[in-house]
Short mmCIF file of C-alpha atoms and ligand atoms in Angstrom, two decimals:
data_model
loop_
_atom_site.label_atom_id
_atom_site.label_comp_id
_atom_site.label_asym_id
_atom_site.label_seq_id
_atom_site.Cartn_x
_atom_site.Cartn_y
_atom_site.Cartn_z
CA UNK A 1 0.79 19.44 -5.27
CA UNK A 2 3.57 19.94 -8.03
CA UNK A 3 3.45 18.20 -10.96
CA UNK A 4 6.28 16.00 -12.00
CA UNK A 5 7.25 17.16 -15.19
CA UNK A 6 11.05 16.55 -15.38
CA UNK A 7 12.77 14.80 -18.30
CA UNK A 8 13.91 11.95 -15.90
CA UNK A 9 10.46 11.14 -15.22
CA UNK A 10 8.95 11.63 -18.96
CA UNK A 11 11.42 9.25 -20.19
CA UNK A 12 10.93 6.51 -17.31
CA UNK A 13 7.11 7.13 -18.37
CA UNK A 14 7.67 6.12 -21.78
CA UNK A 15 8.96 2.76 -21.04
CA UNK A 16 5.56 2.19 -19.75
CA UNK A 17 3.00 0.46 -21.25
CA UNK A 18 -0.06 3.57 -20.79
CA UNK A 19 -2.99 0.64 -20.10
CA UNK A 20 -2.94 -1.16 -16.81
CA UNK A 21 -2.57 -5.01 -17.17
CA UNK A 22 -4.23 -5.18 -13.97
CA UNK A 23 -6.18 -2.43 -12.60
CA UNK A 24 -6.13 -1.81 -8.97
CA UNK A 25 -9.95 -2.30 -8.52
CA UNK A 26 -9.06 -6.22 -10.06
CA UNK A 27 -6.23 -6.31 -7.78
CA UNK A 28 -8.43 -5.69 -4.69
CA UNK A 29 -11.42 -8.02 -5.58
CA UNK A 30 -8.88 -10.69 -6.22
CA UNK A 31 -7.33 -10.39 -2.63
CA UNK A 32 -10.35 -10.57 -1.23
CA UNK A 33 -11.04 -13.75 -2.59
CA UNK A 34 -7.60 -15.20 -1.96
CA UNK A 35 -7.62 -14.02 1.49
CA UNK A 36 -11.21 -16.30 1.87
CA UNK A 37 -9.56 -19.29 0.53
CA UNK A 38 -6.69 -19.47 2.29
CA UNK A 39 -8.46 -18.67 5.77
CA UNK A 40 -10.56 -21.73 4.74
CA UNK A 41 -8.20 -24.11 3.69
CA UNK A 42 -5.97 -22.89 6.62
CA UNK A 43 -6.89 -25.42 9.60
CA UNK A 44 -5.72 -22.77 11.91
CA UNK A 45 -5.88 -19.84 13.84
CA UNK A 46 -2.30 -18.96 13.72
CA UNK A 47 0.15 -18.63 10.86
CA UNK A 48 3.45 -16.98 9.89
CA UNK A 49 3.43 -14.63 6.93
CA UNK A 50 6.47 -14.67 5.52
CA UNK A 51 6.40 -11.43 2.84
CA UNK A 52 9.41 -12.09 0.05
CA UNK A 53 11.10 -8.35 -0.32
CA UNK A 54 11.02 -6.25 -2.20
CA UNK A 55 8.63 -7.12 -4.47
CA UNK A 56 5.82 -8.38 -1.90
CA UNK A 57 5.37 -5.67 0.09
CA UNK A 58 2.37 -3.98 -1.07
CA UNK A 59 0.64 -7.36 -1.85
CA UNK A 60 1.33 -8.67 1.34
CA UNK A 61 -0.22 -5.64 3.35
CA UNK A 62 -3.39 -5.32 1.50
CA UNK A 63 -3.52 -9.65 1.95
CA UNK A 64 -2.80 -9.59 5.69
CA UNK A 65 -5.37 -6.74 6.24
CA UNK A 66 -8.04 -9.21 4.41
CA UNK A 67 -6.87 -11.76 6.58
CA UNK A 68 -7.34 -10.50 9.62
CA UNK A 69 -10.91 -10.88 9.05
CA UNK A 70 -10.99 -14.44 9.34
CA UNK A 71 -7.29 -15.37 11.59
CA UNK A 72 -6.56 -13.84 14.96
CA UNK A 73 -3.37 -14.85 15.22
CA UNK A 74 -0.93 -13.89 12.30
CA UNK A 75 2.48 -13.44 12.79
CA UNK A 76 4.46 -11.66 9.76
CA UNK A 77 8.11 -11.81 8.83
CA UNK A 78 10.04 -10.92 5.85
CA UNK A 79 12.94 -12.54 3.84
CA UNK A 80 15.04 -10.74 1.08
CA UNK A 81 15.98 -13.26 -2.03
CA UNK A 82 17.25 -11.78 -5.16
CA UNK A 83 17.72 -13.71 -8.30
CA UNK A 84 17.31 -10.66 -10.27
CA UNK A 85 19.91 -7.64 -10.70
CA UNK A 86 18.92 -4.56 -12.81
CA UNK A 87 17.93 -6.07 -15.49
CA UNK A 88 14.64 -8.49 -16.94
CA UNK A 89 16.48 -11.33 -17.03
CA UNK A 90 16.98 -13.77 -13.87
CA UNK A 91 20.27 -14.75 -13.36
CA UNK A 92 19.01 -18.04 -11.84
CA UNK A 93 21.09 -17.90 -8.27
CA UNK A 94 18.93 -17.45 -5.20
CA UNK A 95 20.72 -15.20 -2.76
CA UNK A 96 19.14 -14.98 0.66
CA UNK A 97 20.31 -11.37 1.91
CA UNK A 98 17.90 -10.94 4.93
CA UNK A 99 16.58 -14.05 6.37
CA UNK A 100 13.23 -14.35 8.73
CA UNK A 101 13.97 -14.09 12.70
CA UNK A 102 10.67 -15.52 13.97
CA UNK A 103 10.94 -18.83 15.54
CA UNK A 104 9.20 -21.08 12.84
CA UNK A 105 9.34 -24.67 14.61
CA UNK A 106 6.20 -26.19 13.70
CA UNK A 107 4.46 -23.27 12.46
CA UNK A 108 2.17 -23.07 10.04
CA UNK A 109 4.46 -20.46 7.33
CA UNK A 110 2.49 -18.73 4.31
CA UNK A 111 4.92 -17.76 1.58
CA UNK A 112 3.83 -14.52 -0.17
CA UNK A 113 5.31 -13.55 -2.95
CA UNK A 114 4.93 -10.95 -6.24
CA UNK A 115 5.21 -13.36 -8.85
CA UNK A 116 6.33 -16.55 -10.01
CA UNK A 117 8.33 -16.95 -13.01
CA UNK A 118 10.91 -20.04 -13.52
CA UNK A 119 9.85 -21.08 -10.33
CA UNK A 120 13.74 -21.22 -8.79
CA UNK A 121 12.72 -18.74 -5.95
CA UNK A 122 9.75 -20.07 -4.30
CA UNK A 123 11.27 -23.63 -4.63
CA UNK A 124 14.50 -22.56 -2.90
CA UNK A 125 12.73 -20.77 -0.06
CA UNK A 126 9.90 -23.71 0.53
CA UNK A 127 13.18 -25.58 1.34
CA UNK A 128 14.92 -22.99 3.31
CA UNK A 129 12.03 -22.81 5.50
CA UNK A 130 11.59 -26.06 6.16
CA UNK A 131 15.48 -26.37 6.92
CA UNK A 132 14.19 -23.83 9.75
CA UNK A 133 11.93 -26.07 10.94
CA UNK A 134 8.75 -24.71 9.77
CA UNK A 135 5.78 -27.24 9.85
CA UNK A 136 2.81 -26.77 6.82
CA UNK A 137 4.31 -24.27 4.29
CA UNK A 138 1.53 -22.80 1.82
CA UNK A 139 2.63 -20.48 -0.74
CA UNK A 140 0.79 -17.47 -2.74
CA UNK A 141 1.87 -15.54 -5.36
CA UNK A 142 -0.30 -12.45 -7.06
CA UNK A 143 1.25 -13.07 -10.36
CA UNK A 144 2.07 -16.17 -12.21
CA UNK A 145 3.82 -16.84 -15.76
CA UNK A 146 3.29 -20.53 -15.99
CA UNK A 147 4.86 -20.42 -19.62
CA UNK A 148 8.35 -19.54 -18.01
CA UNK A 149 8.63 -22.58 -15.26
CA UNK A 150 12.07 -24.09 -15.22
CA UNK A 151 11.14 -26.09 -12.16
CA UNK A 152 8.39 -27.50 -11.12
CA UNK A 153 6.40 -25.67 -8.73
CA UNK A 154 2.79 -24.80 -8.96
CA UNK A 155 1.76 -22.24 -5.76
CA UNK A 156 -0.91 -23.04 -3.68
CA UNK A 157 -2.95 -19.58 -4.26
CA UNK A 158 -2.02 -17.49 -7.37
CA UNK A 159 -3.98 -13.90 -7.96
CA UNK A 160 -3.77 -13.83 -11.68
CA UNK A 161 -2.08 -15.71 -14.28
CA UNK A 162 -0.24 -13.69 -16.96
CA UNK A 163 1.53 -14.07 -20.57
CA UNK A 164 5.01 -13.74 -20.63
CA UNK A 165 5.69 -9.90 -20.11
CA UNK A 166 7.95 -8.10 -17.49
CA UNK A 167 5.75 -6.51 -15.80
CA UNK A 168 5.78 -3.44 -12.90
CA UNK A 169 3.93 -1.74 -10.39
CA UNK A 170 2.07 -2.65 -7.21
CA UNK A 171 5.40 -3.53 -5.39
CA UNK A 172 7.35 -4.82 -8.75
CA UNK A 173 10.11 -3.31 -10.05
CA UNK A 174 12.41 -2.43 -13.22
CA UNK A 175 15.78 -1.26 -12.03
CA UNK A 176 13.91 -0.19 -8.60
CA UNK A 177 11.44 2.10 -10.45
CA UNK A 178 7.79 1.94 -10.86
CA UNK A 179 6.89 -0.06 -7.05
CA UNK A 180 4.54 2.66 -6.14
CA UNK A 181 2.12 2.04 -8.60
CA UNK A 182 -0.86 0.84 -7.57
CA UNK A 183 -1.85 -1.25 -10.45
CA UNK A 184 0.37 -4.00 -12.90
CA UNK A 185 1.48 -2.45 -16.05
CA UNK A 186 3.96 -4.11 -18.41
CA UNK A 187 7.58 -2.73 -19.01
CA UNK A 188 7.99 -1.46 -23.16
CA UNK A 189 10.99 -3.13 -24.45
CA UNK A 190 10.94 -4.14 -28.13
CA UNK A 191 11.36 -7.88 -27.38
CA UNK A 192 8.80 -7.46 -24.65
CA UNK A 193 5.67 -5.85 -26.34
CA UNK A 194 2.82 -5.43 -23.99
CA UNK A 195 -0.44 -6.81 -26.02
P1 5GP B 1 11.29 -16.90 -10.34
O1 5GP B 1 12.67 -17.29 -9.11
O2 5GP B 1 10.30 -17.80 -10.23
O3 5GP B 1 12.16 -16.87 -11.88
O4 5GP B 1 11.13 -15.31 -10.29
C1 5GP B 1 10.63 -14.83 -8.98
C2 5GP B 1 11.21 -13.39 -9.11
O5 5GP B 1 11.61 -13.01 -9.76
C3 5GP B 1 10.08 -12.50 -8.57
O6 5GP B 1 9.97 -12.54 -7.34
C4 5GP B 1 10.35 -11.20 -8.96
O7 5GP B 1 11.45 -10.61 -8.13
C5 5GP B 1 11.32 -11.50 -10.07
N1 5GP B 1 10.54 -11.28 -11.36
C6 5GP B 1 9.87 -12.28 -12.04
N2 5GP B 1 8.95 -11.76 -13.33
C7 5GP B 1 9.28 -10.60 -12.89
C8 5GP B 1 8.80 -9.07 -13.96
O8 5GP B 1 7.82 -9.85 -14.82
N3 5GP B 1 8.48 -8.26 -13.20
C9 5GP B 1 9.35 -7.99 -12.27
N4 5GP B 1 9.39 -6.72 -11.80
N5 5GP B 1 9.82 -8.82 -11.64
C10 5GP B 1 10.07 -10.26 -11.78
MG1 MG B 2 11.10 -11.25 -6.07
#
């Protein structure tokens, strides 16, 4: 296989902290535990998983396969909501760019997101999906930055609490880079040192 040695790739990699913050194995173990907990809490064999694009695509793909062991009728839909541009700061506003298409009326819904930060995205998405007729709504995030919360919101299921660093990998990006990494790491910026 051709090695990626061009200068563009070199400068991109130098932005990253060398040590993973959360390894691939840690993510996989936690995903198994989360699926077990979700399946034992949700009193139904049916659920609609709503994956928040793009960041949650990888976590959703792993979680849904673990859940399939316990639940037989899982529907999958996607919603694309944006509160971040190509920067590490939230714009504060949530724009729904692509909405769900499955009929949610009365159904048990599990929103799966990559990370909760200020809490704006998940609190607004929950209201939006309730307005679309969803029944019980649960939320699951891989990562939580509790110190950054601006609205009161506690996800039902959290993979890992993390400090206030801008993280990438396992679906999460920095200006559309690094989504394909199989682990979570930090972007190194002067004000965002990953310790
Ligand atoms: P919130 O609305 O809770 O402030 O932010 C939620 C969204 O912001 C996440 O779904 C994610 O897209 C983005 N976000 C928040 N913190 C980070 C981070 O550390 N890294 C990346 N890549 N995205 C983040
Ligand atoms: Mg997101």
